[in-house]
Tab-separated table of C-alpha atoms in Angstrom:
chain	number	residue	atom	x	y	z
U	1	MET	CA	-3.080	-5.131	11.022
U	2	ILE	CA	-0.473	-3.680	12.945
U	3	GLN	CA	3.334	-4.413	12.578
U	4	PRO	CA	6.388	-3.142	14.450
U	5	TYR	CA	8.124	0.009	13.877
U	6	MET	CA	4.871	1.265	11.761
U	7	TYR	CA	4.600	4.463	14.479
U	8	ASP	CA	8.461	4.830	14.345
U	9	PRO	CA	9.275	8.223	12.532
U	10	ARG	CA	10.912	7.612	9.529
U	11	LEU	CA	14.181	8.984	8.297
U	12	PRO	CA	14.645	10.943	5.472
U	13	ALA	CA	15.950	8.994	2.440
U	14	ASN	CA	18.874	11.353	2.502
U	15	GLU	CA	19.950	10.284	6.068
U	16	VAL	CA	19.556	6.538	5.753
U	17	PRO	CA	22.266	5.176	8.400
U	18	ASN	CA	24.746	2.914	7.501
U	19	ARG	CA	22.850	-1.297	8.114
U	20	THR	CA	26.258	-2.542	9.326
U	21	GLU	CA	27.975	0.257	11.377
U	22	GLY	CA	30.239	-1.181	13.954
U	23	VAL	CA	29.486	-4.626	12.535
U	24	GLU	CA	33.462	-6.582	11.815
U	25	ASP	CA	32.790	-10.139	10.860
U	26	GLU	CA	31.440	-10.569	7.155
U	27	ASP	CA	28.711	-12.896	8.261
U	28	ASP	CA	27.151	-10.847	10.908
U	29	VAL	CA	26.989	-8.081	8.488
U	30	ASP	CA	24.934	-10.489	5.881
U	31	HIS	CA	22.702	-11.429	9.594
U	32	VAL	CA	22.035	-7.567	10.472
U	33	ASN	CA	21.271	-6.551	6.953
U	34	ARG	CA	18.678	-9.724	6.794
U	35	LEU	CA	17.124	-8.428	9.594
U	36	GLN	CA	16.777	-4.778	8.930
U	37	VAL	CA	15.680	-5.439	5.220
U	38	ASP	CA	12.908	-8.237	6.453
U	39	ASN	CA	11.146	-5.158	7.983
U	40	LEU	CA	9.676	-2.816	4.650
U	41	ASN	CA	9.057	-0.303	6.501
U	42	LEU	CA	12.849	0.768	7.328
U	43	TRP	CA	13.898	0.893	4.077
U	44	CYS	CA	10.796	1.284	1.406
U	45	ASP	CA	9.921	4.672	1.237
U	46	CYS	CA	7.123	4.034	-1.969
U	47	THR	CA	5.121	1.276	-0.764
U	48	HIS	CA	5.581	-0.868	-4.103
U	49	CYS	CA	8.791	-2.888	-2.738
U	50	GLN	CA	8.980	-6.158	-1.573
U	51	VAL	CA	11.954	-8.220	0.426
U	52	MET	CA	14.181	-9.257	-2.023
U	53	ASP	CA	16.562	-12.410	-1.368
U	54	THR	CA	19.979	-10.093	-0.267
U	55	ALA	CA	19.928	-7.548	1.290
U	56	ARG	CA	21.682	-5.304	-1.367
U	57	GLU	CA	18.732	-6.017	-3.846
U	58	CYS	CA	16.290	-4.276	-0.896
U	59	LEU	CA	16.365	-1.309	-2.472
U	60	CYS	CA	13.659	1.265	-2.529
U	61	CYS	CA	13.807	4.181	-5.348
U	62	CYS	CA	13.091	6.607	-3.032
U	63	GLU	CA	17.028	6.129	-1.742
U	64	LEU	CA	18.705	6.606	-5.112
U	65	ASP	CA	19.267	10.268	-6.190
U	66	GLN	CA	19.271	9.800	-10.062
U	67	LEU	CA	15.440	8.162	-9.497
U	68	ARG	CA	14.718	11.087	-7.643
U	69	VAL	CA	15.781	13.047	-10.395
U	70	LYS	CA	13.147	11.693	-13.165
U	71	ARG	CA	10.736	11.467	-10.237
U	72	GLU	CA	10.971	15.312	-10.187
U	73	GLU	CA	11.207	15.254	-13.332
U	74	SER	CA	7.835	14.399	-13.633
U	75	VAL	CA	6.318	17.903	-12.282
U	76	THR	CA	8.518	19.678	-14.439
U	77	LEU	CA	7.903	17.779	-17.889
U	78	LEU	CA	4.427	16.532	-17.542
U	79	ARG	CA	3.353	19.810	-15.495
U	80	GLN	CA	2.415	17.369	-12.312
U	81	ASP	CA	1.306	19.213	-9.445
U	82	THR	CA	3.132	16.633	-7.479
U	83	GLU	CA	6.094	13.891	-8.467
U	84	PHE	CA	5.313	10.476	-8.592
U	85	GLN	CA	6.001	8.157	-4.669
U	86	CYS	CA	7.546	5.472	-7.125
U	87	ILE	CA	9.283	5.234	-10.129
U	88	THR	CA	7.074	2.100	-11.573
U	89	ASP	CA	4.396	5.041	-11.193
U	90	HIS	CA	6.134	7.428	-13.849
U	91	PRO	CA	4.882	7.020	-17.780
U	92	SER	CA	7.899	6.632	-19.057
U	93	PHE	CA	8.877	3.330	-16.415
U	94	GLU	CA	5.800	2.233	-18.254
U	95	ALA	CA	6.676	3.268	-22.214
U	96	ASN	CA	10.310	2.031	-21.455
U	97	CYS	CA	10.296	-0.814	-19.297
U	98	LEU	CA	6.729	-2.268	-19.463
U	99	ASN	CA	5.630	-2.404	-23.369
U	100	ALA	CA	5.796	-5.402	-25.136
U	101	TRP	CA	6.585	-3.465	-28.623
U	102	THR	CA	9.669	-1.383	-26.841
U	103	LEU	CA	11.082	-4.209	-25.287
U	104	GLU	CA	10.570	-6.198	-28.890
U	105	VAL	CA	12.903	-2.870	-30.649
U	106	ALA	CA	15.149	-3.035	-27.700
U	107	TRP	CA	15.902	-6.520	-27.753
U	108	LEU	CA	16.449	-6.459	-31.626
U	109	SER	CA	18.981	-4.185	-31.394
U	110	TYR	CA	20.166	-5.973	-28.068
U	111	LYS	CA	20.353	-8.872	-30.011
U	112	GLN	CA	21.878	-7.504	-32.782
U	113	HIS	CA	24.812	-6.017	-30.448
U	114	TYR	CA	26.000	-9.043	-29.067
U	115	SER	CA	25.701	-11.974	-31.339
U	116	ASN	CA	25.534	-14.510	-28.766
U	117	ALA	CA	23.086	-13.388	-26.214
U	118	TYR	CA	20.387	-15.657	-24.800
U	119	ASP	CA	17.546	-16.545	-27.002
U	120	GLY	CA	14.998	-18.294	-24.819
U	121	PRO	CA	11.443	-17.482	-23.808
U	122	GLN	CA	9.551	-14.447	-24.331
U	123	HIS	CA	9.496	-13.638	-20.982
U	124	LYS	CA	12.879	-14.466	-19.802
U	125	LYS	CA	14.109	-11.978	-22.606
U	126	TYR	CA	11.712	-9.288	-22.073
U	127	ARG	CA	12.560	-9.478	-18.146
U	128	HIS	CA	16.223	-9.141	-19.510
U	129	VAL	CA	15.748	-6.040	-21.973
U	130	ALA	CA	13.144	-3.982	-19.381
U	131	TYR	CA	16.084	-4.092	-16.405
U	132	ARG	CA	18.543	-2.677	-19.178
U	133	GLN	CA	16.204	-0.386	-20.524
U	134	LEU	CA	15.672	0.640	-16.658
U	135	VAL	CA	19.200	0.788	-16.335
U	136	ARG	CA	19.897	2.973	-19.510
U	137	TRP	CA	16.987	5.551	-18.421
U	138	VAL	CA	17.647	6.301	-15.747
U	139	TYR	CA	21.602	6.039	-15.924
U	140	GLY	CA	22.348	6.126	-19.769
U	141	TYR	CA	25.263	4.216	-20.629
U	142	CYS	CA	27.149	2.477	-18.037
U	143	GLY	CA	29.751	0.312	-19.573
U	144	LYS	CA	30.676	-3.488	-19.482
U	145	ALA	CA	31.392	-3.600	-16.474
U	146	ASN	CA	29.237	-1.300	-14.351
U	147	ARG	CA	26.709	-2.823	-12.683
U	148	LYS	CA	23.803	-0.893	-11.185
U	149	VAL	CA	21.322	-2.684	-8.571
U	150	ILE	CA	17.717	-2.023	-9.805
U	151	PRO	CA	15.438	-0.726	-6.954
U	152	ALA	CA	12.795	-3.978	-5.506
U	153	CYS	CA	10.024	-2.053	-6.461
U	154	ALA	CA	10.989	-1.961	-10.271
U	155	VAL	CA	12.032	-5.256	-10.133
U	156	CYS	CA	8.634	-6.907	-8.242
U	157	CYS	CA	7.203	-4.670	-11.361
U	158	ILE	CA	8.651	-6.194	-14.252
U	159	ARG	CA	8.620	-9.903	-12.956
U	160	ALA	CA	4.819	-9.411	-12.615
U	161	HIS	CA	4.452	-7.447	-16.524
U	162	PHE	CA	6.873	-10.527	-17.411
U	163	PRO	CA	5.841	-13.902	-15.540
U	164	PRO	CA	6.709	-17.179	-16.637
U	165	PRO	CA	4.103	-18.298	-19.057
U	166	THR	CA	2.812	-21.696	-17.928
U	167	LEU	CA	1.690	-20.660	-14.207
U	168	ASN	CA	-1.713	-19.816	-13.165
U	169	GLU	CA	-2.122	-17.005	-11.003
U	170	ALA	CA	-2.387	-19.197	-7.696
U	171	GLU	CA	1.052	-20.713	-8.992
U	172	PHE	CA	2.870	-17.198	-9.750
U	173	ALA	CA	1.653	-16.032	-6.363
U	174	ASP	CA	4.185	-19.217	-4.953
U	175	PHE	CA	7.222	-18.886	-7.120
U	176	GLN	CA	10.174	-17.406	-6.316
U	177	PHE	CA	12.433	-15.806	-9.107
U	178	THR	CA	16.377	-16.238	-7.845
U	179	GLY	CA	18.151	-12.781	-8.353
U	180	PHE	CA	20.872	-12.661	-10.483
U	181	GLN	CA	23.866	-15.286	-10.450
U	182	LEU	CA	27.016	-15.736	-11.709
U	183	PRO	CA	27.950	-19.026	-13.862
U	184	VAL	CA	29.703	-21.874	-12.539
U	185	LEU	CA	33.355	-21.493	-13.743
U	186	HIS	CA	35.549	-24.423	-13.999
């Protein structure tokens, strides 16, 4: 299947242009970002990403220096011939973010630290803790008010491992996750 721009050369990850350069109106910025992120070939180098709800969430693991370091560690620490193409292929990603036993212990630690933590369905808890585990593994301790955008490939992999339990495979294909939403304050 032929896709637009599939034969155009790719920019190296360290030369990614500002997607909104020269655009002044915020609505236009959102429109420019949306047009560019809808084409995975422009921003995904690992081939595991999917288009997310917002342009900010359309981030590939190859765009982040901290994740590049983790992929390079696989060569030195694990004595691999080549580094992993995507952070989701890294053995530590599976051990820290996809292993149910690891996530259970991380959830208990989180619950102990935050006594009013959400205590809902297991799949939601595991997704929440998996995202936290990824950030902790990559960035270390970030602090209460410091948020990090998680690459689309990692979000999709975690969502696929911990889907809502009531959906069969056909229903899950049509299911729409929503990104992080701030609570409505009155």
